[in-house]
JSON list of C-alpha atoms in Angstrom, two decimals:
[
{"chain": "A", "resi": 49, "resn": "UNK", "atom": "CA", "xyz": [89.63, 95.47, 144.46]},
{"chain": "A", "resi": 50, "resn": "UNK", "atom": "CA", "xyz": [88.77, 93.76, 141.13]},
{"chain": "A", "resi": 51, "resn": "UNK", "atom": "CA", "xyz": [89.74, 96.68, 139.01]},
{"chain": "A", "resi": 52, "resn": "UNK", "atom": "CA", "xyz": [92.87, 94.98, 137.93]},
{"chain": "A", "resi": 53, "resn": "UNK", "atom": "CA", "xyz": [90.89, 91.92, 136.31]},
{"chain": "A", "resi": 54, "resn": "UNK", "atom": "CA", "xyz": [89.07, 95.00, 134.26]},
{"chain": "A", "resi": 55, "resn": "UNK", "atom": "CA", "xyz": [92.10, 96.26, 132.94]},
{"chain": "A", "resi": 56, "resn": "UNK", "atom": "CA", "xyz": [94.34, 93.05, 132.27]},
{"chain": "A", "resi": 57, "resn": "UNK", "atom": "CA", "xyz": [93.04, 92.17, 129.01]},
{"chain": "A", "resi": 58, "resn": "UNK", "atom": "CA", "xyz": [94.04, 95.82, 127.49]},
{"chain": "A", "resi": 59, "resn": "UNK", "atom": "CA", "xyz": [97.28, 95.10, 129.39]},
{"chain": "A", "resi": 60, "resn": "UNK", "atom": "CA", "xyz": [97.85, 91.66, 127.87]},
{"chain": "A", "resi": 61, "resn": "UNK", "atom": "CA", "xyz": [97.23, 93.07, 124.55]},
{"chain": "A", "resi": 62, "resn": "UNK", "atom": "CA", "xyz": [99.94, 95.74, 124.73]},
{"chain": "A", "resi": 63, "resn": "UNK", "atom": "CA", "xyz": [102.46, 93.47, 125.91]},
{"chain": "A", "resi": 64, "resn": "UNK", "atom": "CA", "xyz": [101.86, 91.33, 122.87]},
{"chain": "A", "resi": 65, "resn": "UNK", "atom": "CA", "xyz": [102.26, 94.41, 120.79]},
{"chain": "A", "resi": 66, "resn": "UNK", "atom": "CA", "xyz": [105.48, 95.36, 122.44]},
{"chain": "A", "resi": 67, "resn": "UNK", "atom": "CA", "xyz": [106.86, 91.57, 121.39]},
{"chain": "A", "resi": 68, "resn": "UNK", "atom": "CA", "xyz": [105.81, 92.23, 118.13]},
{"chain": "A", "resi": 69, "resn": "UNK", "atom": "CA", "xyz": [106.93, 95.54, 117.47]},
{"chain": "A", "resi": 70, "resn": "UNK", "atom": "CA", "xyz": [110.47, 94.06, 118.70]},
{"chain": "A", "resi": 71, "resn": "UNK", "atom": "CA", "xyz": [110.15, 91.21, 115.92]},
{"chain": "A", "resi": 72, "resn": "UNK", "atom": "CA", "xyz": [109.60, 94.15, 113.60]},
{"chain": "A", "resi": 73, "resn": "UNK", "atom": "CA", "xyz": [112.65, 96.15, 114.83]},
{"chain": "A", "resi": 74, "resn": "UNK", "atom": "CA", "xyz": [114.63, 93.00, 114.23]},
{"chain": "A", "resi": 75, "resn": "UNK", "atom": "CA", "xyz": [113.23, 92.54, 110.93]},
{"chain": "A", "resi": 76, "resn": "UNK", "atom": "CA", "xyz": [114.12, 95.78, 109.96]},
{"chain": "A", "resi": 77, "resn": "UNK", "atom": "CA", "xyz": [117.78, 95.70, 111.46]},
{"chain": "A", "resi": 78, "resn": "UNK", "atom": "CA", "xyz": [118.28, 92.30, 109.01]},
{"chain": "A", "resi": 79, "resn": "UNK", "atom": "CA", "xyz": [116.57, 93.82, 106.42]},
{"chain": "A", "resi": 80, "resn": "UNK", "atom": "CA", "xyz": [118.74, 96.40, 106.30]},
{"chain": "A", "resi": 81, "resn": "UNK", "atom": "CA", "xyz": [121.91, 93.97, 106.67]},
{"chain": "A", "resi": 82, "resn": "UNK", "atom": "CA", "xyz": [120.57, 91.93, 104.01]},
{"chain": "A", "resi": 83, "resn": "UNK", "atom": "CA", "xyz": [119.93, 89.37, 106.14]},
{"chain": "A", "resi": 84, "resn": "UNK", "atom": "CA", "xyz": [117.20, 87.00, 105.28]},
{"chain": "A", "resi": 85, "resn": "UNK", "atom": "CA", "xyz": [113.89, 88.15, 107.58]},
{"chain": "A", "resi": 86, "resn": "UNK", "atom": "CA", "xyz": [111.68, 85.00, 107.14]},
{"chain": "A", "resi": 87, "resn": "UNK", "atom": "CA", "xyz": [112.35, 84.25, 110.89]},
{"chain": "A", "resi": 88, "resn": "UNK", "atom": "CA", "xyz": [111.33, 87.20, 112.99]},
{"chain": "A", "resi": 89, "resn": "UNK", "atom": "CA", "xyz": [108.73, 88.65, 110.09]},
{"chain": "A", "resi": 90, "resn": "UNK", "atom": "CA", "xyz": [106.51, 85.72, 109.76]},
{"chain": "A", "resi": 91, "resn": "UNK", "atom": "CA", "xyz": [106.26, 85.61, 113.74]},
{"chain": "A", "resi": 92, "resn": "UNK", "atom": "CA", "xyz": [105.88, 89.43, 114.06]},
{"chain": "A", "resi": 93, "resn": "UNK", "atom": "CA", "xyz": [102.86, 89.33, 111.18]},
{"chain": "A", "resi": 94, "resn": "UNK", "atom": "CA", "xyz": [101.27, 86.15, 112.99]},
{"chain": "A", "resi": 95, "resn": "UNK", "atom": "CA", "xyz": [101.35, 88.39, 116.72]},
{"chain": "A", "resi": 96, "resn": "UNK", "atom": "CA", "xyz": [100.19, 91.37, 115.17]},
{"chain": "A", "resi": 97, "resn": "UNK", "atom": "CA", "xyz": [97.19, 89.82, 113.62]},
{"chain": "A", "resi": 98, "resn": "UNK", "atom": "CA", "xyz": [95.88, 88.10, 116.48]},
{"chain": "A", "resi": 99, "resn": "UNK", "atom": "CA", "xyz": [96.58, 90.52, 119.06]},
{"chain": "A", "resi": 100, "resn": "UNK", "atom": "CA", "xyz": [94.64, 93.88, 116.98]},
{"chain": "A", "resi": 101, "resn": "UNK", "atom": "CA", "xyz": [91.53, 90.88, 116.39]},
{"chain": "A", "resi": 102, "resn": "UNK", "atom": "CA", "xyz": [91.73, 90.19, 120.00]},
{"chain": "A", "resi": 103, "resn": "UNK", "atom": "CA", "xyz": [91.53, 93.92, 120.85]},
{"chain": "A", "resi": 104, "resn": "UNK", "atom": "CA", "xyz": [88.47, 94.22, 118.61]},
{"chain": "A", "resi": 105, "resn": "UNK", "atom": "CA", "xyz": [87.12, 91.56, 119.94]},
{"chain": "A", "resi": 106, "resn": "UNK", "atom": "CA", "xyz": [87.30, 93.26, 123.41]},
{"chain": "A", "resi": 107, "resn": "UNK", "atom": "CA", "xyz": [87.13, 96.75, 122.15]},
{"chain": "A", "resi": 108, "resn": "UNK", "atom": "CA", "xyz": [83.65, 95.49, 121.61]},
{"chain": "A", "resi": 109, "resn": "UNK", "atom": "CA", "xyz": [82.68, 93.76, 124.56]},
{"chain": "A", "resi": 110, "resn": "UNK", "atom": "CA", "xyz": [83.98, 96.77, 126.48]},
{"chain": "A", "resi": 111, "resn": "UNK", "atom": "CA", "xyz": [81.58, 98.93, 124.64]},
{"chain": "A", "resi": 112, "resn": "UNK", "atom": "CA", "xyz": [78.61, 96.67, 125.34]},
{"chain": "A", "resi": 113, "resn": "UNK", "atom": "CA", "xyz": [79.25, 96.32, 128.93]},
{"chain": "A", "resi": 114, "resn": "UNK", "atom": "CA", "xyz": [79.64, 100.08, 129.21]},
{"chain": "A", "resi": 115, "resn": "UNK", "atom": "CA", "xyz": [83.10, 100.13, 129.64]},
{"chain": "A", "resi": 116, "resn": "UNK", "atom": "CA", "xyz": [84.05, 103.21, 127.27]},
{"chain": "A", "resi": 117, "resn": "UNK", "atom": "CA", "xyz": [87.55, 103.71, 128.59]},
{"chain": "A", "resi": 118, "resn": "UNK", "atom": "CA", "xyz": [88.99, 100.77, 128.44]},
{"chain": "A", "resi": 119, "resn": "UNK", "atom": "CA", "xyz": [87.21, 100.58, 124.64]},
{"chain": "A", "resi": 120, "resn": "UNK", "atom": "CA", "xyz": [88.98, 103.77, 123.27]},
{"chain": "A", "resi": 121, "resn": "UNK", "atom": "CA", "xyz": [92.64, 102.20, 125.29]},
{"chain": "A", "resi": 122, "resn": "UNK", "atom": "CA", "xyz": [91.62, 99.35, 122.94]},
{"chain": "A", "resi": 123, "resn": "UNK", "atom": "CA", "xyz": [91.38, 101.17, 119.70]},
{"chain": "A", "resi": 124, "resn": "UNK", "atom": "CA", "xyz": [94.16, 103.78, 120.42]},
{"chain": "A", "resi": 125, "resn": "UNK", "atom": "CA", "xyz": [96.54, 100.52, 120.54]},
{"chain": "A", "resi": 126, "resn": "UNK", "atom": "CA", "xyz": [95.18, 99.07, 117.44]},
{"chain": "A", "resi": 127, "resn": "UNK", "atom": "CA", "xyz": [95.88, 102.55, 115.39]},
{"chain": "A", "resi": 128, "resn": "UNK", "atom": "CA", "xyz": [99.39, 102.55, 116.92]},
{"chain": "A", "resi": 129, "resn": "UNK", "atom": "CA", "xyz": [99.80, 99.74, 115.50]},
{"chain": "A", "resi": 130, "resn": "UNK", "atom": "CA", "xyz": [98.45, 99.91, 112.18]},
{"chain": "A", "resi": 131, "resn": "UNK", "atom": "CA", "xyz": [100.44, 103.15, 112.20]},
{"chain": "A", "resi": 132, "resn": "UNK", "atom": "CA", "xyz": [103.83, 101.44, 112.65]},
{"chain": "A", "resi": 133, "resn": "UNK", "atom": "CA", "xyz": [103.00, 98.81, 110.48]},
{"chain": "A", "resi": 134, "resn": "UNK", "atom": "CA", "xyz": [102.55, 101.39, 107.61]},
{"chain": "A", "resi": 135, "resn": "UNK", "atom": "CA", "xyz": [105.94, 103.40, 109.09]},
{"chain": "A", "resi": 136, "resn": "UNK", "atom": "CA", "xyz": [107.84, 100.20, 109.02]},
{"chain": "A", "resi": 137, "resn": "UNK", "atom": "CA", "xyz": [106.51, 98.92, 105.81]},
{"chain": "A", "resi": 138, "resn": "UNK", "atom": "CA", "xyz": [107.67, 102.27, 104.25]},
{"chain": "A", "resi": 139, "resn": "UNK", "atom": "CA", "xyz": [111.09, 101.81, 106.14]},
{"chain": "A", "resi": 140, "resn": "UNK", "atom": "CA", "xyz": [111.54, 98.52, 104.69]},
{"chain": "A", "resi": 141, "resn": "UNK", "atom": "CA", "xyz": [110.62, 100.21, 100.74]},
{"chain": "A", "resi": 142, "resn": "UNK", "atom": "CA", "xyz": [113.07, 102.95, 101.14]},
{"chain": "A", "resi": 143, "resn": "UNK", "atom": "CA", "xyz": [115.59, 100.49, 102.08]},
{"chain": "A", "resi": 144, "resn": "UNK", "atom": "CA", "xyz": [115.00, 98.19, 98.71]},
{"chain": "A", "resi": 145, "resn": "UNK", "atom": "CA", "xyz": [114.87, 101.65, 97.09]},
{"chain": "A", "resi": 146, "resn": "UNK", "atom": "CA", "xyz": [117.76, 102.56, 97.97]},
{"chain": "A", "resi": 147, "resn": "UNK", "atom": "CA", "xyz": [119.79, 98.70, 97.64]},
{"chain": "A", "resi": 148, "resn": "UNK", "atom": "CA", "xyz": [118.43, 98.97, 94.04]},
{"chain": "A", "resi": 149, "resn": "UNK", "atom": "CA", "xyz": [119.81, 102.61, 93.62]},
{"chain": "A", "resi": 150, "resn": "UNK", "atom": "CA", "xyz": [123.01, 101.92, 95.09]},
{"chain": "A", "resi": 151, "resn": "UNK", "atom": "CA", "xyz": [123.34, 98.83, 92.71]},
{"chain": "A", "resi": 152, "resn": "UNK", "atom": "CA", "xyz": [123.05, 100.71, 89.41]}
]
């Protein structure tokens, strides 16, 4: 019956990740417009960083209270992330790469 109050934290942190990885989606779309990208990057950065510390932080806790499962769920969301960090970071280079190519 209480299973659900086990698993809502993990669940809460994806849904945070999902809302940033649609600030970075947007940030890439004006990016690529050559729109300015203060607005949705500086937001996206700010959710990112709090959400992978929070699933740390209860990556952790999980492991000490002997809940393995729900630890690895924790760190498989934080390398998914870090992972399209890094794909959207080299998205966003190719894209100046190729501005500055197109400009010679």
């Amino acid at each position: 019956l209480g299973a659900w109050q086990k698993v809502w934290p993990v669940f809460g942190g994806a849904n945070q990740l999902i809302a940033a990885l649609s600030l970075l989606v947007v940030t890439v779309v004006l990016a690529r417009r050559g729109k300015p990208v203060a607005y949705t990057l500086l937001p996206c950065i700010f959710i990112f960083l709090t959400t992978i510390g929070a699933l740390v932080w209860q990556g952790q806790g999980f492991f000490k209270s002997g809940n393995p499962a729900l630890a690895i769920v924790s760190i498989l969301l934080i390398l998914l992330s870090i992972g399209t960090i890094i794909d959207t970071l080299r998205s966003l280079r190719h894209q100046k790469e190729r501005v500055v190519t197109e400009a010679k």
